[in-house]
CSV table of C-alpha atoms in Angstrom, one decimal:
chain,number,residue,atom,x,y,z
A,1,UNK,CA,103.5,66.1,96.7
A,2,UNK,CA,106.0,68.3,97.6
A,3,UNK,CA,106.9,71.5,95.2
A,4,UNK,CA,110.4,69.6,94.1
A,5,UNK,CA,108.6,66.5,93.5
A,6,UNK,CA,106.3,68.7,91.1
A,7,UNK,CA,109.2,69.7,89.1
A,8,UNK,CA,111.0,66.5,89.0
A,9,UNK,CA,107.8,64.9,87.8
A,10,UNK,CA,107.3,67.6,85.2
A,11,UNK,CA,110.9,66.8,84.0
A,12,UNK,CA,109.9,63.2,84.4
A,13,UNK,CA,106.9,63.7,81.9
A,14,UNK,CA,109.0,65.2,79.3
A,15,UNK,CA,112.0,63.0,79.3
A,16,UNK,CA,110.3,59.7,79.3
A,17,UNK,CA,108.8,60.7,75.8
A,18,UNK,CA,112.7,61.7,74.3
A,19,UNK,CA,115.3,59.4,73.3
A,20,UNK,CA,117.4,58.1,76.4
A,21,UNK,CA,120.8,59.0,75.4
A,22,UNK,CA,119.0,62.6,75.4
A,23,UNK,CA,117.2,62.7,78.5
A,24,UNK,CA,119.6,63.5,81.4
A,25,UNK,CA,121.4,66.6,79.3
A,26,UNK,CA,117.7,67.7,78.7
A,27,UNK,CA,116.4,67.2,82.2
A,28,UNK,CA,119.7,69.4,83.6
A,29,UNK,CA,118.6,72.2,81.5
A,30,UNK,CA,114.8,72.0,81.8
A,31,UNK,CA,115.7,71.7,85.7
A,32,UNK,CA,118.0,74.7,85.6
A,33,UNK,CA,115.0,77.0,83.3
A,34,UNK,CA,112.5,76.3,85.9
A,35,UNK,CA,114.5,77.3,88.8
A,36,UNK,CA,115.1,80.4,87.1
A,37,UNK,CA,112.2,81.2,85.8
A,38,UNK,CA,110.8,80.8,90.7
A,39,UNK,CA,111.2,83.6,93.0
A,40,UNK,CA,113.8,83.0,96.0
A,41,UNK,CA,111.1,81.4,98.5
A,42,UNK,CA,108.8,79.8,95.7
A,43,UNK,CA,105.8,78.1,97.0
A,44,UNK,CA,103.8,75.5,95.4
A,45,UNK,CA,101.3,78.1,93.7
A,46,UNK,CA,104.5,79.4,91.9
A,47,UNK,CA,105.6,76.4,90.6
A,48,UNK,CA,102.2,75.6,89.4
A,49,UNK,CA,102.0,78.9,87.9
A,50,UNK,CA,105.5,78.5,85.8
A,51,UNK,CA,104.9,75.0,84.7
A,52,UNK,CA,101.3,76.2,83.3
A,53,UNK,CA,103.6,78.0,81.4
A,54,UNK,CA,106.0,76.0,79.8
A,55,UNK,CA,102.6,73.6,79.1
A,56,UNK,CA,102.0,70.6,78.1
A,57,UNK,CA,105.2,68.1,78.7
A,58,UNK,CA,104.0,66.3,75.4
A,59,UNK,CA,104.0,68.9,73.5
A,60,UNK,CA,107.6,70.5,75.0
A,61,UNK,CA,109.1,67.0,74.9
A,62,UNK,CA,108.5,67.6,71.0
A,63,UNK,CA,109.9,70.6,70.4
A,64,UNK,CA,112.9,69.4,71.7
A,65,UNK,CA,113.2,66.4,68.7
A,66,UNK,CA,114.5,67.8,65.3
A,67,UNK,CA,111.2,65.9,63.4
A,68,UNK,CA,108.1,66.1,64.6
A,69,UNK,CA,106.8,63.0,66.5
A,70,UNK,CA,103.0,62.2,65.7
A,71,UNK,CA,101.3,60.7,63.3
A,72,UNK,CA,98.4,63.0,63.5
A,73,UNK,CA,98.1,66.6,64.8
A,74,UNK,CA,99.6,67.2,68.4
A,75,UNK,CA,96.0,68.1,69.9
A,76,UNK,CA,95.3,64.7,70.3
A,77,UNK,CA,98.8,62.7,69.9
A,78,UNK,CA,99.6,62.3,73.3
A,79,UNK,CA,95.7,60.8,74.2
A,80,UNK,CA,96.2,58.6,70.6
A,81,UNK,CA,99.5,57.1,71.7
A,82,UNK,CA,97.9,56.2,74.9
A,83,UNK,CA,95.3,54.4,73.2
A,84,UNK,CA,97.6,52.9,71.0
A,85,UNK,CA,99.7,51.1,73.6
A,86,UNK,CA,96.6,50.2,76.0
A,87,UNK,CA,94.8,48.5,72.9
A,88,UNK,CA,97.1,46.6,71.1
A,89,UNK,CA,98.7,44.1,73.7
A,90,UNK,CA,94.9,42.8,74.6
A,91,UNK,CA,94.6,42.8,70.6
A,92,UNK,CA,97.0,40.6,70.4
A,93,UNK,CA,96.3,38.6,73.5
A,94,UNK,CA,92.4,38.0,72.0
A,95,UNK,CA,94.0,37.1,68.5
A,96,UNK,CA,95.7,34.5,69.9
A,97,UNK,CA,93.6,32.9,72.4
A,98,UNK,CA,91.0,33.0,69.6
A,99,UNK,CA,92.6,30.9,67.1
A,100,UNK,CA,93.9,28.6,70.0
A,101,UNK,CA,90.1,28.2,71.1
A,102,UNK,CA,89.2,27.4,67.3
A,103,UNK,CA,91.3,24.8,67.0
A,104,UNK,CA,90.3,23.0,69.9
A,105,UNK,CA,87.1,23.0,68.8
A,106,UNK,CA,87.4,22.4,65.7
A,107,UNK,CA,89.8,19.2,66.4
A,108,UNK,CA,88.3,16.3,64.8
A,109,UNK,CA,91.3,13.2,65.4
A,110,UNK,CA,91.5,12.9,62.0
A,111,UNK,CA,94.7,15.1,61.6
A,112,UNK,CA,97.4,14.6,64.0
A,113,UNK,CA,97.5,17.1,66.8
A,114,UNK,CA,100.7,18.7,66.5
A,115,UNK,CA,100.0,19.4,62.5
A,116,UNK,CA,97.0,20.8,64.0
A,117,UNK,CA,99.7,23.0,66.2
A,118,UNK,CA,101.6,23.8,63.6
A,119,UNK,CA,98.8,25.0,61.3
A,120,UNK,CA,97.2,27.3,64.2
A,121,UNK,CA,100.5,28.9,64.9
A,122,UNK,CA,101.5,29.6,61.1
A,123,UNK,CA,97.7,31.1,60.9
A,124,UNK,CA,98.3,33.1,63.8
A,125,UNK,CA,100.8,35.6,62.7
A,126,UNK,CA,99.2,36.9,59.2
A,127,UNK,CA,96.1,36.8,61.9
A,128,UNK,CA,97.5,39.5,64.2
A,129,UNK,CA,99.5,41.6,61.4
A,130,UNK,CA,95.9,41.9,60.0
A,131,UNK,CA,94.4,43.4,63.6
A,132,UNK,CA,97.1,45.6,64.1
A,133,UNK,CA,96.7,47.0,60.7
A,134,UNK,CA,93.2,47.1,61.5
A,135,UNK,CA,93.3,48.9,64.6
A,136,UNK,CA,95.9,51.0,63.7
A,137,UNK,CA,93.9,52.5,60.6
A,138,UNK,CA,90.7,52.4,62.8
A,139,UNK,CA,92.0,54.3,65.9
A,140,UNK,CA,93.8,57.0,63.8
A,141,UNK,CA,91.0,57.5,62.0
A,142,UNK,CA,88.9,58.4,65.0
A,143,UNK,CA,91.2,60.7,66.5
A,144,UNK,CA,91.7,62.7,63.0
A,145,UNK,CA,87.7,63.1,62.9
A,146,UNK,CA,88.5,64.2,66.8
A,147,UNK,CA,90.7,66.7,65.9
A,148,UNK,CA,89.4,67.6,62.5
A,149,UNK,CA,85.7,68.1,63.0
A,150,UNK,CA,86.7,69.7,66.5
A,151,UNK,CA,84.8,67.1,68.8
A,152,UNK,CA,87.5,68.8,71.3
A,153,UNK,CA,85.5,71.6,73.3
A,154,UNK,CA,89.4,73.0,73.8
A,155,UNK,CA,92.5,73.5,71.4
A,156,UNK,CA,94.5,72.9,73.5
A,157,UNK,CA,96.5,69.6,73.4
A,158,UNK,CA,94.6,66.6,75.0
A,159,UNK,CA,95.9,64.7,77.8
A,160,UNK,CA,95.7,60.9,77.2
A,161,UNK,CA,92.4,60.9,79.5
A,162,UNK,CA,91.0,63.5,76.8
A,163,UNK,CA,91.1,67.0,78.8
A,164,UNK,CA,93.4,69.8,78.9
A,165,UNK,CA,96.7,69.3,80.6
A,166,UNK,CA,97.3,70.8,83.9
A,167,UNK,CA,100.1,71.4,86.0
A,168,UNK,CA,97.7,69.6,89.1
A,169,UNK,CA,97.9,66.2,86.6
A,170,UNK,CA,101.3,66.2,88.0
A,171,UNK,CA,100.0,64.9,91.1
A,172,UNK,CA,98.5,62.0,89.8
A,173,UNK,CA,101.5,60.4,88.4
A,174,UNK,CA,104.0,58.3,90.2
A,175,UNK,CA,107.4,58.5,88.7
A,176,UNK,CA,108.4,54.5,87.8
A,177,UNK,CA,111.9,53.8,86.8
A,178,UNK,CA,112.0,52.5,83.4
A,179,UNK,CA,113.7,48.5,84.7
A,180,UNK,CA,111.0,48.2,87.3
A,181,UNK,CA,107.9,48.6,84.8
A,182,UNK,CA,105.9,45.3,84.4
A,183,UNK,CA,105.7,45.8,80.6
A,184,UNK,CA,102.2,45.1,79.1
A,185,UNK,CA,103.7,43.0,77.1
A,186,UNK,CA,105.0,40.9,80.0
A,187,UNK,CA,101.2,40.7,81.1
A,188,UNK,CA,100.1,39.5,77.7
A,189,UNK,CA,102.7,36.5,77.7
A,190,UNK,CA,101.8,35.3,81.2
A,191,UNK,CA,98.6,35.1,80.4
A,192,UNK,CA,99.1,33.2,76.9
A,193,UNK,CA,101.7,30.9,78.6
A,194,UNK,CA,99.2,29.7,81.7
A,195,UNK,CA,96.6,28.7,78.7
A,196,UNK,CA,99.5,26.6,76.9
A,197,UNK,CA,100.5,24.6,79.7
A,198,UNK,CA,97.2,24.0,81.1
A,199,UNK,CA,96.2,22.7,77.3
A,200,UNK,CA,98.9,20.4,77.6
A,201,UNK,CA,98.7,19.9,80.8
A,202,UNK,CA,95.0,18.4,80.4
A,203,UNK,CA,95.5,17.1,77.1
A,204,UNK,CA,99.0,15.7,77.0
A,205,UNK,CA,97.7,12.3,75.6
A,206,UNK,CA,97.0,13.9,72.9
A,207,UNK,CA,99.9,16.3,72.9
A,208,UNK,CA,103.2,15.3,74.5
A,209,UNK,CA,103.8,11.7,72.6
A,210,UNK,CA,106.1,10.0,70.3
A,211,UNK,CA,105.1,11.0,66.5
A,212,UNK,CA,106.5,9.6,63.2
A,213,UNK,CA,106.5,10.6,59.6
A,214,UNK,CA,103.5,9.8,57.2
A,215,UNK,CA,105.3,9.0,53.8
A,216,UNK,CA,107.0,12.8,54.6
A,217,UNK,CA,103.2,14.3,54.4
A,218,UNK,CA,102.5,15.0,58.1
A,219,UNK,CA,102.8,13.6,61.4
A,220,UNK,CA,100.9,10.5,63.1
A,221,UNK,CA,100.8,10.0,66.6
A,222,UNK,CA,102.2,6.9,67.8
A,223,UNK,CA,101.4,6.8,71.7
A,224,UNK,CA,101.7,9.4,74.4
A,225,UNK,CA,104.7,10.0,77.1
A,226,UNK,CA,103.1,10.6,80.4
A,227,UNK,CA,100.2,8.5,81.9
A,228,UNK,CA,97.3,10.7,81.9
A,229,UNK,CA,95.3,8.8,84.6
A,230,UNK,CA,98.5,9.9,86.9
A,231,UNK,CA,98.4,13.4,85.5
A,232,UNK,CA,94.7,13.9,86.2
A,233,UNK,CA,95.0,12.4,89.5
A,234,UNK,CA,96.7,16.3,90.3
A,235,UNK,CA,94.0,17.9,88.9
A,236,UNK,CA,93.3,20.2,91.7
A,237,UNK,CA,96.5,21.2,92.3
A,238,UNK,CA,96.8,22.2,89.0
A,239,UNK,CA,93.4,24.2,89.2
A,240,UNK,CA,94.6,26.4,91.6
A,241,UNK,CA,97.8,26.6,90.5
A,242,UNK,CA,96.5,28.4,87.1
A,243,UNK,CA,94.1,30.6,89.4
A,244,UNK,CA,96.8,31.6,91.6
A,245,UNK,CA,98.6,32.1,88.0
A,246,UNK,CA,96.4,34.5,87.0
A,247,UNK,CA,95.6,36.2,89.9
A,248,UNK,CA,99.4,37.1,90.2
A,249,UNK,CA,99.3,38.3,86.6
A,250,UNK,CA,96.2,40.2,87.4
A,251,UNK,CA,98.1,41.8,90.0
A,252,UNK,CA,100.9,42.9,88.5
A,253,UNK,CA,98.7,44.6,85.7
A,254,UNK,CA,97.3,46.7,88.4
A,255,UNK,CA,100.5,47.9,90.4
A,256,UNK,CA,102.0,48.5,87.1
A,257,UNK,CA,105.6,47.5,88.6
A,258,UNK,CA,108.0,45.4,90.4
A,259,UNK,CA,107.4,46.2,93.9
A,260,UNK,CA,108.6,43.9,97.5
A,261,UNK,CA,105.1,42.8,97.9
A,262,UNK,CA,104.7,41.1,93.8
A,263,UNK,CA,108.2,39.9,94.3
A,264,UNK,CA,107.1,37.7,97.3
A,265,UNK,CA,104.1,36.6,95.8
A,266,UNK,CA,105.2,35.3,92.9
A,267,UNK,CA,108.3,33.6,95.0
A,268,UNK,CA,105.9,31.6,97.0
A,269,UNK,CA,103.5,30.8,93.9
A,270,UNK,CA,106.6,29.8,91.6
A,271,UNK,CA,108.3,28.1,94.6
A,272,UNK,CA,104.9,25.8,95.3
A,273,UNK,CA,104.9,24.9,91.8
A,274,UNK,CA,108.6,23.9,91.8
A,275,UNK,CA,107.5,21.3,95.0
A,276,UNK,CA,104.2,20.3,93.1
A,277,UNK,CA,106.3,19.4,89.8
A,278,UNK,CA,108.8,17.6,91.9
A,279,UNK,CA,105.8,15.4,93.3
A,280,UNK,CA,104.5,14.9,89.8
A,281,UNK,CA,107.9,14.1,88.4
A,282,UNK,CA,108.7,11.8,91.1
A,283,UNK,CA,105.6,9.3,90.8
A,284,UNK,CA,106.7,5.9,89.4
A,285,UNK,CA,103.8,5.4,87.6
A,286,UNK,CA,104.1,8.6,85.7
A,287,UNK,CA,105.6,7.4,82.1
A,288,UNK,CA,103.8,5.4,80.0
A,289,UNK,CA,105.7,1.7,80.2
A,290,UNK,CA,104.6,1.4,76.2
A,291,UNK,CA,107.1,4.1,75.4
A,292,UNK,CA,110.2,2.2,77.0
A,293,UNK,CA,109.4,-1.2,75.0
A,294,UNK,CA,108.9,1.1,72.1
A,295,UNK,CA,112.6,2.6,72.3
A,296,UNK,CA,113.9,-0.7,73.3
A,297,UNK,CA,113.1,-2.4,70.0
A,298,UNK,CA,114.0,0.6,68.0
A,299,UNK,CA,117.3,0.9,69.2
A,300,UNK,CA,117.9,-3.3,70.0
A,301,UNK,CA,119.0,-2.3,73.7
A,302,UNK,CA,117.5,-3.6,77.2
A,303,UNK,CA,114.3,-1.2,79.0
A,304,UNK,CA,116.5,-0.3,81.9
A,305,UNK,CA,118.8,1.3,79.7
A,306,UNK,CA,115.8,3.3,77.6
A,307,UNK,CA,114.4,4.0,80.9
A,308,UNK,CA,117.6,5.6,82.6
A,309,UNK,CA,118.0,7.6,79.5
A,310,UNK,CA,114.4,9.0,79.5
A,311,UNK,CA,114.6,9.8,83.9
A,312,UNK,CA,118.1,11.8,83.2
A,313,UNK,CA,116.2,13.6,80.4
A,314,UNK,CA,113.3,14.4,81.8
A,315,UNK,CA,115.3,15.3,85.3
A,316,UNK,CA,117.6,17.4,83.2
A,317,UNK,CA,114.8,19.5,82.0
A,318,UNK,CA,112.8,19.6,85.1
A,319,UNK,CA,116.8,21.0,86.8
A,320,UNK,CA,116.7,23.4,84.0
A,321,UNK,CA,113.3,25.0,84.4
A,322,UNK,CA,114.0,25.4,88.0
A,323,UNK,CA,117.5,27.1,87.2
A,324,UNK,CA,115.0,29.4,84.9
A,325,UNK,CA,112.3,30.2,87.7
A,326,UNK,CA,115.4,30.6,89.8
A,327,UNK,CA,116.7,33.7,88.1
A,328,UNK,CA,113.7,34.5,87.5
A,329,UNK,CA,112.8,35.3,91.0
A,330,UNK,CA,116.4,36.9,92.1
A,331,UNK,CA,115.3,39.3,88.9
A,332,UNK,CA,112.3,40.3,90.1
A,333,UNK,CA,113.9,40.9,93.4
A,334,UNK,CA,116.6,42.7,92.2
A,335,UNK,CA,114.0,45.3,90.4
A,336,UNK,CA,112.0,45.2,93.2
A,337,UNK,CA,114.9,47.3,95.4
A,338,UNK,CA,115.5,49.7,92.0
């Protein structure tokens, strides 16, 4: 790293912790104090030497706000904030796949399956207030005993790896603008959305069906959509589809942003799935004939009627998910080159 790239990642490690409408006057004037502040023909050693001085970036990045910024003491705020961020998302994620995993087990037949849906998603919110209030009050409370009791062997503030900062930390972080991150968060949902449609995937007799109203208390199933024999009959495809799925996901956990190589990778998964559905959807023997004589006779009309209605339907929304992957894609692309 060269001696300008120290600087600028200096400024970067203050400014990404201020508000944005802030940053840029306050990286021109931190830029302009630290070329003061170097001889003529600085070297690296100087640079080093002046940054050690103006410290930590965490802690100058809060005496530029007008309130302090930490919940606890600024020893430890910048490590507890790390800690905070890298905890909660797989909080979350466990919370959820958890209650998901319950109710499948639980599932007797005797209660219709999307009540059952219904029931696991309203006891899923209260579910992850209560472990982020947990972990919130559990995590702060370790790093005020941290600080408190002095389990530090240094007073100086903490990096979010737990030592001292140092102007040679610099060199060990890679500057990422903000629109290319792959947000945890983004991880999180890919990962809860591959277990969803693999669940209905693999259970959509039970799932994806025609339901009607018990006397107004509940829903009973009536009969499913899609044959599940010809669903099944895919299984390995869909196997590998959700190991590619995750493997991608893994991935992008681990370079952290949107880079050429993800945004061809998940191209050519997203683009295999978008042939594979088109197979799926395109298989005759796909719906289950029950559901067009059922229509029928609701609505007094002929099956070749009911049936055109359902194909434009279920074309319509299969057009519209590729439209979605679509953008999807050019978006990824289009942070990619950022």
């Amino acid at each position: 790293m060269t001696t300008l790239n120290l600087i600028d990642t200096y400024i970067y490690e203050v400014t990404r912790r201020l508000p944005e409408k802030n940053r840029e006057d306050i990286a021109l004037e931190l830029k302009s104090t630290i070329e003061d502040m170097l001889p003529e023909n600085f070297s690296e050693e100087d640079v080093m030497e002046q940054l050690e001085k103006l410290g930590n970036p965490a802690v100058l990045a809060a005496s530029y706000r007008d309130t302090p910024n930490y919940l606890i003491g600024p020893k430890v705020y910048d490590a507890y904030i790390h800690t905070i961020k890298l905890i909660i998302p797989w909080a979350i994620l466990f919370t959820i796949l958890a209650h998901v995993v319950e109710s499948i087990v639980l599932f007797n037949g005797e209660q219709s399956i999307l009540n059952v849906i219904i029931e696991s998603f309203a006891n899923i919110i209260p579910s992850v207030i209560m472990t982020l209030i947990q972990l919130f009050f559990w995590v702060t409370m370790v790093f005020i005993v941290i600080e408190r009791v002095g389990l530090s062997k240094t007073d100086l503030p903490l990096t979010k790896n737990g030592v001292s900062w140092s102007p040679k930390d610099l060199k060990d972080i890679v500057m990422i603008p903000k629109k290319k991150i792959i947000s945890k968060s983004e991880i999180i949902f890919g990962l809860i959305w591959v277990v969803i449609w693999a669940l209905v995937y693999f259970n959509a007799d039970r799932l994806v069906g025609i339901y009607h109203s018990i006397n107004g208390d509940g829903l009973e199933f009536v009969m499913p959509i899609f044959n599940q024999k010809v669903l099944l009959s895919y299984w390995p495809i869909i196997v590998a589809f959700i190991v590619l799925e995750v493997a991608l996901i893994l991935y992008k956990l681990k370079i952290g942003k949107w880079t050429m190589s993800v945004a061809w990778i998940n191209t050519i998964i997203h683009t295999a799935s978008i042939i594979v559905l088109f197979v799926i959807a395109s298989n005759p023997n796909l719906y289950n004939p029950d559901v067009i004589s059922y229509f029928a006779d609701i609505i007094e009309t002929n099956e070749g009627s009911v049936k055109n209605t359902i194909t434009w339907i279920w074309w319509s929304m299969i057009i519209t998910f590729v439209i979605t992957i679509a953008i999807e894609i050019y978006d990824s692309f289009r942070k990619a080159r950022m």
